[in-house]
Short mmCIF file of C-alpha atoms and ligand atoms in Angstrom, two decimals:
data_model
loop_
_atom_site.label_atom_id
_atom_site.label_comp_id
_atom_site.label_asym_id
_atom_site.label_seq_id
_atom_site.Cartn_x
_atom_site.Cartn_y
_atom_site.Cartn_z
CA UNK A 1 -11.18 19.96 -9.39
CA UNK A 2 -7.71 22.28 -8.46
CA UNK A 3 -5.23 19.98 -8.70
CA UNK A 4 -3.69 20.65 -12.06
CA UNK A 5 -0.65 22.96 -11.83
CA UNK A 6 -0.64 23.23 -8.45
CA UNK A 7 0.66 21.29 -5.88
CA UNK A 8 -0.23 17.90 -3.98
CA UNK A 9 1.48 16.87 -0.84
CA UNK A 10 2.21 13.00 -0.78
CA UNK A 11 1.74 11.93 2.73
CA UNK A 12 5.10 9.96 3.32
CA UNK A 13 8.34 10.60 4.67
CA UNK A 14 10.05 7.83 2.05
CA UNK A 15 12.13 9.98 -0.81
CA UNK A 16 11.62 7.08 -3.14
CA UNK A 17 7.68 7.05 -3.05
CA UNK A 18 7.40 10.30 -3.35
CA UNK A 19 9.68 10.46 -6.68
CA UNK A 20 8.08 7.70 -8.13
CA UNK A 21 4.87 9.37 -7.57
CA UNK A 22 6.17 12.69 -8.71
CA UNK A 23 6.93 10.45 -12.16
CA UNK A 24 3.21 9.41 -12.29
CA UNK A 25 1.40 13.04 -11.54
CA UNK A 26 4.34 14.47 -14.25
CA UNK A 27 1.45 14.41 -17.43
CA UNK A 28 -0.87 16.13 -15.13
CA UNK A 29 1.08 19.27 -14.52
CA UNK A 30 0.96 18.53 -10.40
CA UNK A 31 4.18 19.23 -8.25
CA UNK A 32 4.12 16.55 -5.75
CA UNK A 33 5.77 17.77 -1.91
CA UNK A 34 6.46 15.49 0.51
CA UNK A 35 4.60 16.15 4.06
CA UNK A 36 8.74 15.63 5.55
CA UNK A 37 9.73 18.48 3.47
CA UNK A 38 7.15 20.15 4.52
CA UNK A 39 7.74 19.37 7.97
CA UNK A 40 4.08 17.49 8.44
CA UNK A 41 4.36 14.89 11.48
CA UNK A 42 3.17 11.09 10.99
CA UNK A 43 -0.28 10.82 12.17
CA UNK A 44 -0.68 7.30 14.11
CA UNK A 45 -2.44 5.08 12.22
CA UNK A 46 -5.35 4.59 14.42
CA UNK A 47 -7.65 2.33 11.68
CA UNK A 48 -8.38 -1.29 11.59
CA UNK A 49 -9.22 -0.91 7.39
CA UNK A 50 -6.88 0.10 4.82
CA UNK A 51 -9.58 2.79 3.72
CA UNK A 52 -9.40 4.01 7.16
CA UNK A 53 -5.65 4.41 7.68
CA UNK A 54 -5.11 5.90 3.68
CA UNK A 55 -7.87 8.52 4.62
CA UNK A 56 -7.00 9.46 8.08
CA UNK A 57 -3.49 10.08 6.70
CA UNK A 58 -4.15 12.22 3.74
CA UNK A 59 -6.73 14.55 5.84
CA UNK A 60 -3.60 15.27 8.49
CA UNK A 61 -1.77 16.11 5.76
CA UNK A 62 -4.36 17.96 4.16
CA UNK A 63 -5.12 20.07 7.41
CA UNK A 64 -1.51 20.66 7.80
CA UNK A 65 -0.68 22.31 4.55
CA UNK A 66 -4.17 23.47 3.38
CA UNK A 67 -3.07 21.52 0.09
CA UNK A 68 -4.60 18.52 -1.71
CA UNK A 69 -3.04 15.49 -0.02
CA UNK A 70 -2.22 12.04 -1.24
CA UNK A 71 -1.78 8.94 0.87
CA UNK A 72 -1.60 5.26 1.03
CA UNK A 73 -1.71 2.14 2.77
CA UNK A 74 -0.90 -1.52 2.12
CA UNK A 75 -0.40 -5.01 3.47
CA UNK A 76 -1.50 -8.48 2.87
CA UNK A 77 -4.39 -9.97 4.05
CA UNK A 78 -4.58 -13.84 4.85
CA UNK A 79 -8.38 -14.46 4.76
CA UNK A 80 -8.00 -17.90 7.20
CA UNK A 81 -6.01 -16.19 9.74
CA UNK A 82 -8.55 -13.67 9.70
CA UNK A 83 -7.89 -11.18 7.82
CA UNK A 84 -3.96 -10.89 9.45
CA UNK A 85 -1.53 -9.58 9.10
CA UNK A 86 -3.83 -7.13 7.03
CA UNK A 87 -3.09 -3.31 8.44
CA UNK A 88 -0.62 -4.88 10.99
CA UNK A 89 1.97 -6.11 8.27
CA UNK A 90 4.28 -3.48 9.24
CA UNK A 91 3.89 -3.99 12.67
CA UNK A 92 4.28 -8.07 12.43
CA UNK A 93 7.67 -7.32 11.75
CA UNK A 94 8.51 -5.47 14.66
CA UNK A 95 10.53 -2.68 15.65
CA UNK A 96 13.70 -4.38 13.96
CA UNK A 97 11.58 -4.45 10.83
CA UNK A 98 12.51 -7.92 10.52
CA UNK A 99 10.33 -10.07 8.18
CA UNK A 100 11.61 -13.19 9.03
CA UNK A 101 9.49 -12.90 12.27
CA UNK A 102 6.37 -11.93 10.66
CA UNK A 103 6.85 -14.99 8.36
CA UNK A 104 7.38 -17.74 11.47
CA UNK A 105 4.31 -16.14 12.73
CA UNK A 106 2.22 -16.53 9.92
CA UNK A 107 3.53 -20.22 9.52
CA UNK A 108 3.55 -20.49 13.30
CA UNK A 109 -0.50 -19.77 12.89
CA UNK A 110 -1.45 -21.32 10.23
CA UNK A 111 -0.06 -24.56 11.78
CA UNK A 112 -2.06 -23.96 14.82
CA UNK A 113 -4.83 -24.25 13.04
CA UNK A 114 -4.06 -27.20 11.20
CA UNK A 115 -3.93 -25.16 7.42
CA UNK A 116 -1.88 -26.77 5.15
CA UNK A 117 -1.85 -26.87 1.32
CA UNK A 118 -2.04 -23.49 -0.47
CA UNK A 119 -3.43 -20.94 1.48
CA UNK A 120 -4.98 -18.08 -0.02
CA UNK A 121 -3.96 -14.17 0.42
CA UNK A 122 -3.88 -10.84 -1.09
CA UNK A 123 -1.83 -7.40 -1.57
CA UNK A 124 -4.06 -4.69 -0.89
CA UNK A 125 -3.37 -1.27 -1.31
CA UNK A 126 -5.89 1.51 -1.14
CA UNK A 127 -4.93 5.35 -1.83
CA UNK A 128 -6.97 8.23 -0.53
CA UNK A 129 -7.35 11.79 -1.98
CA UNK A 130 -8.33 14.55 0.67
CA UNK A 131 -9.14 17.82 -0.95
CA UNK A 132 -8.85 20.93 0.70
CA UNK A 133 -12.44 21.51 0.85
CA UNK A 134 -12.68 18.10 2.95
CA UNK A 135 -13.45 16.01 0.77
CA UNK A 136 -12.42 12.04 0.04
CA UNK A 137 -11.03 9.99 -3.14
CA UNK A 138 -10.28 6.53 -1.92
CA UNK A 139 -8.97 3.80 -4.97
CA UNK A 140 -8.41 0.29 -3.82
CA UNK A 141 -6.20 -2.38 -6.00
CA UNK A 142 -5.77 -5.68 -5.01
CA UNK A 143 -3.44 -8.88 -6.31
CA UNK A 144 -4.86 -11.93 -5.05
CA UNK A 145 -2.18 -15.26 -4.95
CA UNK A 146 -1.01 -18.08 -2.34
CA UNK A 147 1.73 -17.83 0.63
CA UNK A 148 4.58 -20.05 -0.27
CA UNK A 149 6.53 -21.48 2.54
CA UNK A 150 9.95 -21.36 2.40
CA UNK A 151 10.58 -18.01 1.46
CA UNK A 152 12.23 -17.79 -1.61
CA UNK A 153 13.64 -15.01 -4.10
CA UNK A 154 16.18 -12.18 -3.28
CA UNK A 155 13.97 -9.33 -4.68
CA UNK A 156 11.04 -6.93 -3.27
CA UNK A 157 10.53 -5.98 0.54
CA UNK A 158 8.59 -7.00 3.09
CA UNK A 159 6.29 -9.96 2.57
CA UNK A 160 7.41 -10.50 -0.93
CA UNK A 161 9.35 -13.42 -0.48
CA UNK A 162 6.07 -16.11 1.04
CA UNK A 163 3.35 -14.47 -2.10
CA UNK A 164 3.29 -15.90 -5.09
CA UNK A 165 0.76 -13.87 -6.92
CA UNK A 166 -1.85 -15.94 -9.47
CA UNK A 167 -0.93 -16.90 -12.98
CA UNK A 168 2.91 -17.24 -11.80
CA UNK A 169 5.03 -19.88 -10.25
CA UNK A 170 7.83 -17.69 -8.01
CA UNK A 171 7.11 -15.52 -5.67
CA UNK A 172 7.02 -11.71 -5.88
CA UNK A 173 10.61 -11.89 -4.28
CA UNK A 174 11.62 -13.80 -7.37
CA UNK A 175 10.53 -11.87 -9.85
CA UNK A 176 11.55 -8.97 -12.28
CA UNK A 177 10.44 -5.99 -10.38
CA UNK A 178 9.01 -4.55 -13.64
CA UNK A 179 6.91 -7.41 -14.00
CA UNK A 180 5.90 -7.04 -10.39
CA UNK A 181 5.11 -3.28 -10.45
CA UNK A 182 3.35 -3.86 -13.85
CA UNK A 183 0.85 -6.56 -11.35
CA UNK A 184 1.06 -5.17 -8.04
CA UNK A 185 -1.64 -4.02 -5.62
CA UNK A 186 -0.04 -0.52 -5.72
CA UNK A 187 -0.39 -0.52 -9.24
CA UNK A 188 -4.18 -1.13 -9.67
CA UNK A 189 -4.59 1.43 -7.09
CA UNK A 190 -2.52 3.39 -9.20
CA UNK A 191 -4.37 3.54 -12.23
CA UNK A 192 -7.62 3.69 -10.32
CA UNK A 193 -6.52 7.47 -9.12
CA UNK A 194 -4.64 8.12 -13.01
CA UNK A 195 -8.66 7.40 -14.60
CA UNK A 196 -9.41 9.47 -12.10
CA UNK A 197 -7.26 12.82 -12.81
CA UNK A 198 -8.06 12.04 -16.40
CA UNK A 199 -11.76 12.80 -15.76
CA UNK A 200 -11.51 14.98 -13.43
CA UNK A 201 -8.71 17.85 -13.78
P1 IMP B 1 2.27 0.88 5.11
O1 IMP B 1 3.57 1.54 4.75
O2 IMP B 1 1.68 1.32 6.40
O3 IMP B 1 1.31 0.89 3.99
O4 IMP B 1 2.66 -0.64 5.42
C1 IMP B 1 2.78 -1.50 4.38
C2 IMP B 1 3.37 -2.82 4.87
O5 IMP B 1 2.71 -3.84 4.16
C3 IMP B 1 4.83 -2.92 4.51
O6 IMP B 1 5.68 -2.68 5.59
C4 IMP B 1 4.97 -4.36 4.08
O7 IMP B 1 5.16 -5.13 5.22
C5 IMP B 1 3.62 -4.73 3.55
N1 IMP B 1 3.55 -4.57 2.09
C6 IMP B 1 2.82 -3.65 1.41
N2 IMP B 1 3.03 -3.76 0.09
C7 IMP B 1 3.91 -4.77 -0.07
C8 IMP B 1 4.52 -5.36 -1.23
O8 IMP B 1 4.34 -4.97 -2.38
N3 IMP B 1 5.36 -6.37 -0.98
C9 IMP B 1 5.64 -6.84 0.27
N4 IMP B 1 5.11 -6.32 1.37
C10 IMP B 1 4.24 -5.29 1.21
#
């Protein structure tokens, strides 16, 4: 596969993803671009699946640059609400990105349908390879724990502060974040796509 030595655009417009990723591809010899420095819009993300959104993000990129593309996407999934906030997550917090919203929501729903106790969720995070020839590498990791109501812990982003992942009693807001990216959804995906470059370039 022609990835080593060359380059591989990482479909995200956050500087701090794509040097962290650039960190992880350094043993493989790939030079990881970001699609905004490459001036690569934001597709919208159009998918009800994580697979879906990952995939349909790293083939714009792909057909953009004619490069290999990387891309990713994430949330948490609350099996009794359905499956919500799942691809949404982002969006649950609205234009003001404010989580606090997204977590009287989830409480707001969970109450309406008389859930109480520990309620099961998930991080999922799936990344997708698009090669230039078309073709699809899609790695899924998962961290399966409960949402903890009130939010607690000053750490993390987004939903971190209501998941306390399994095996541990704070939440992922409250933990060392070494700890938590040594556990994370984003990490199993991670290693998922290192095996992968391992056997394959
Ligand atoms: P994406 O950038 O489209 O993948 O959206 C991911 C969204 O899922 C983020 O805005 C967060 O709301 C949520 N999310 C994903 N991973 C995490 C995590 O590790 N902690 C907390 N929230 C997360």
């Amino acid at each position: 596969m022609k990835i080593a030595g060359g380059k591989l655009v990482i479909a995200s417009h956050n500087a701090g993803k794509v040097r962290e990723i650039g960190a992880l591809l350094s043993p493989f010899a790939i030079q990881a671009v970001s699609a905004g420095e490459l001036g690569i819009s934001e597709p919208e993300e159009t998918g009800t699946t994580f697979v879906e959104n990952a995939e349909l993000k790293a083939r714009h990129s792909m057909e953009a640059s004619n490069l290999p593309a990387l891309a990713d996407d994430s949330g948490l999934v609350i099996p009794a609400l359905g499956g919500d906030p799942g691809v949404y997550s982002a969006r649950w917090a609205g234009a003001g990105k404010d989580f606090s919203v997204a977590f009287s929501r989830i409480e707001r729903e969970l109450a309406a349908k008389n859930i109480s106790g520990k309620v099961a969720a998930y991080f999922a995070c799936v990344l997708s390879l698009c090669l230039p020839d078309g073709k699809i590498h899609s790695f899924e990791g998962r961290v399966d724990g409960t949402i903890t109501f009130p939010p607690s812990g000053g750490a993390g982003f987004g939903y971190d502060p209501i998941f306390t992942p399994d095996g541990y009693d704070v939440t992922f807001a409250g933990m060392d974040a070494n700890i938590k990216n040594s556990i994370s959804h984003r990490a199993h995906a991670f290693e998922q796509f290192v095996s992968f470059l391992e056997k394959n370039t």
